[in-house]
C-alpha positions as semicolon CSV with decimal commas, in nm:
position;residue;x (nm);y (nm);z (nm)
1;E;1,559;3,073;10,500
2;V;1,653;2,819;10,227
3;L;1,311;2,653;10,270
4;T;1,137;2,988;10,235
5;V;1,321;3,052;9,902
6;L;1,227;2,710;9,776
7;V;0,865;2,755;9,870
8;R;0,851;3,098;9,698
9;M;1,009;2,958;9,381
10;E;0,733;2,694;9,371
11;E;0,477;2,975;9,390
12;N;0,657;3,227;9,165
13;P;0,655;3,305;8,885
14;K;0,289;3,286;8,799
15;L;0,355;3,440;8,457
16;I;0,664;3,497;8,244
17;L;0,646;3,744;7,958
18;M;0,947;3,697;7,735
19;F;1,025;3,960;7,478
20;S;1,252;3,913;7,179
21;G;1,343;4,135;6,889
22;K;1,639;4,279;6,704
23;R;1,852;4,564;6,839
24;K;1,665;4,898;6,853
25;S;1,328;4,726;6,788
26;G;1,168;4,878;7,097
27;K;1,192;4,591;7,351
28;D;1,305;4,809;7,642
29;Y;1,047;5,072;7,559
30;V;0,761;4,822;7,562
31;T;0,879;4,631;7,873
32;D;0,935;4,960;8,069
33;I;0,573;5,061;8,003
34;L;0,443;4,713;8,093
35;K;0,641;4,717;8,419
36;E;0,501;5,058;8,505
37;R;0,145;4,931;8,451
38;L;0,198;4,598;8,638
39;G;0,370;4,764;8,933
40;D;0,540;4,597;9,223
41;D;0,414;4,247;9,149
42;S;0,651;4,235;8,846
43;V;1,022;4,256;8,773
44;I;1,207;4,323;8,457
45;M;1,481;4,066;8,409
46;R;1,744;4,162;8,161
47;L;1,931;3,848;8,066
48;S;2,211;4,078;7,950
49;G;2,238;4,228;8,305
50;P;2,445;3,955;8,467
51;L;2,636;3,900;8,143
52;K;2,748;4,261;8,133
53;E;2,821;4,260;8,507
54;C;3,050;3,957;8,477
55;Y;3,216;4,087;8,164
56;A;3,277;4,432;8,330
57;K;3,440;4,263;8,633
58;D;3,654;4,034;8,424
59;N;3,779;4,326;8,211
60;N;3,792;4,614;8,458
61;L;3,517;4,800;8,276
62;D;3,234;5,036;8,388
63;Y;2,927;4,811;8,436
64;E;2,679;5,105;8,430
65;K;2,817;5,229;8,097
66;L;2,784;4,882;7,953
67;L;2,413;4,889;8,038
68;S;2,361;5,205;7,840
69;A;2,273;5,231;7,473
70;G;2,584;5,443;7,404
71;E;2,917;5,410;7,226
72;Y;3,090;5,265;7,533
73;K;2,888;4,944;7,506
74;E;2,931;4,931;7,129
75;K;3,309;4,952;7,164
76;Y;3,305;4,622;7,360
77;R;3,001;4,451;7,207
78;I;3,183;4,205;6,974
79;D;3,432;4,090;7,238
80;M;3,154;4,065;7,494
81;L;2,954;3,845;7,256
82;R;3,254;3,620;7,194
83;W;3,322;3,594;7,569
84;S;2,959;3,514;7,653
85;E;2,937;3,250;7,376
86;E;3,233;3,068;7,535
87;I;3,038;3,051;7,860
88;R;2,712;2,949;7,686
89;N;2,886;2,671;7,494
90;R;2,977;2,519;7,835
91;D;2,632;2,588;7,986
92;Y;2,352;2,745;7,789
93;T;2,153;2,798;8,115
94;Y;2,425;3,007;8,283
95;F;2,301;3,364;8,214
96;C;1,929;3,274;8,249
97;K;1,990;3,130;8,598
98;A;2,215;3,427;8,686
99;A;1,939;3,674;8,586
100;I;1,681;3,492;8,806
101;R;1,922;3,517;9,099
102;K;2,029;3,877;9,026
103;Y;1,670;4,008;9,001
104;E;1,544;3,786;9,287
105;G;1,281;3,620;9,072
106;E;1,138;3,417;9,356
107;K;0,991;3,741;9,506
108;F;0,779;3,832;9,197
109;P;0,472;3,671;9,046
110;V;0,530;3,826;8,703
111;W;0,871;3,812;8,528
112;I;0,914;4,044;8,229
113;I;1,218;3,922;8,034
114;S;1,315;4,214;7,814
115;D;1,589;4,078;7,602
116;A;1,572;3,710;7,493
117;R;1,831;3,699;7,221
118;R;1,900;3,334;7,163
119;L;1,696;3,025;7,101
120;T;1,871;2,870;7,400
121;D;1,726;3,150;7,624
122;I;1,380;3,048;7,513
123;R;1,469;2,676;7,547
124;Y;1,567;2,724;7,914
125;F;1,247;2,893;8,010
126;R;1,037;2,647;7,812
127;E;1,205;2,353;7,980
128;N;1,162;2,499;8,328
129;F;0,848;2,713;8,311
130;A;0,655;2,602;8,001
131;S;0,304;2,648;8,140
132;K;0,383;3,001;8,267
133;L;0,574;3,126;7,966
134;K;0,439;3,362;7,699
135;T;0,676;3,480;7,423
136;I;0,629;3,816;7,252
137;R;0,820;3,926;6,940
138;I;0,876;4,297;6,887
139;H;0,935;4,392;6,525
140;A;1,040;4,730;6,380
141;P;1,134;4,793;6,020
142;E;1,504;4,873;5,950
143;E;1,408;5,239;5,871
144;V;1,255;5,276;6,225
145;R;1,550;5,103;6,390
146;S;1,789;5,327;6,198
147;S;1,601;5,639;6,323
148;R;1,669;5,508;6,674
149;G;2,039;5,490;6,613
150;W;2,082;5,137;6,474
151;V;2,355;5,075;6,220
152;F;2,426;4,735;6,084
153;T;2,735;4,594;6,248
154;E;2,901;4,288;6,100
155;G;2,975;4,032;6,364
156;V;2,676;4,153;6,565
157;D;2,366;4,189;6,352
158;D;2,442;3,871;6,152
159;K;2,483;3,650;6,462
160;E;2,249;3,430;6,661
161;T;2,194;3,716;6,910
162;E;1,981;3,888;6,649
163;C;1,761;3,589;6,572
């Protein structure tokens, strides 16, 4: 079984599409459409997925609510950022590797990374999958982001996560 996983990892991924952009820029919207069109040969990997899962467990919170775009997540966002930065400072690859495991990347030829937020996220994938990686930046003017519910939040929108 271990050998099978290693062989699959050598074969997959064939292509990694890594999306970045500020909050409420439309990353999830675009990646959801792309996944729908690519079908079962692709997987959306949300780097924030394992981060939110670990944070929820550590703090007795509702993981599903942390995945939403609602007020529940916003209530914990700043503390979650601080907590995740402590982990990244020890190992910048931690959440990238956790996402590959969580979404079973070895099973899919196309990885759609919907939420690259840090230069270290891009660094990890460039170091390990350079020939397969394509980076895509989603941009939306502040007026558009505001119409989607974005409000500038100090300690969030002026941090590395909004690079």
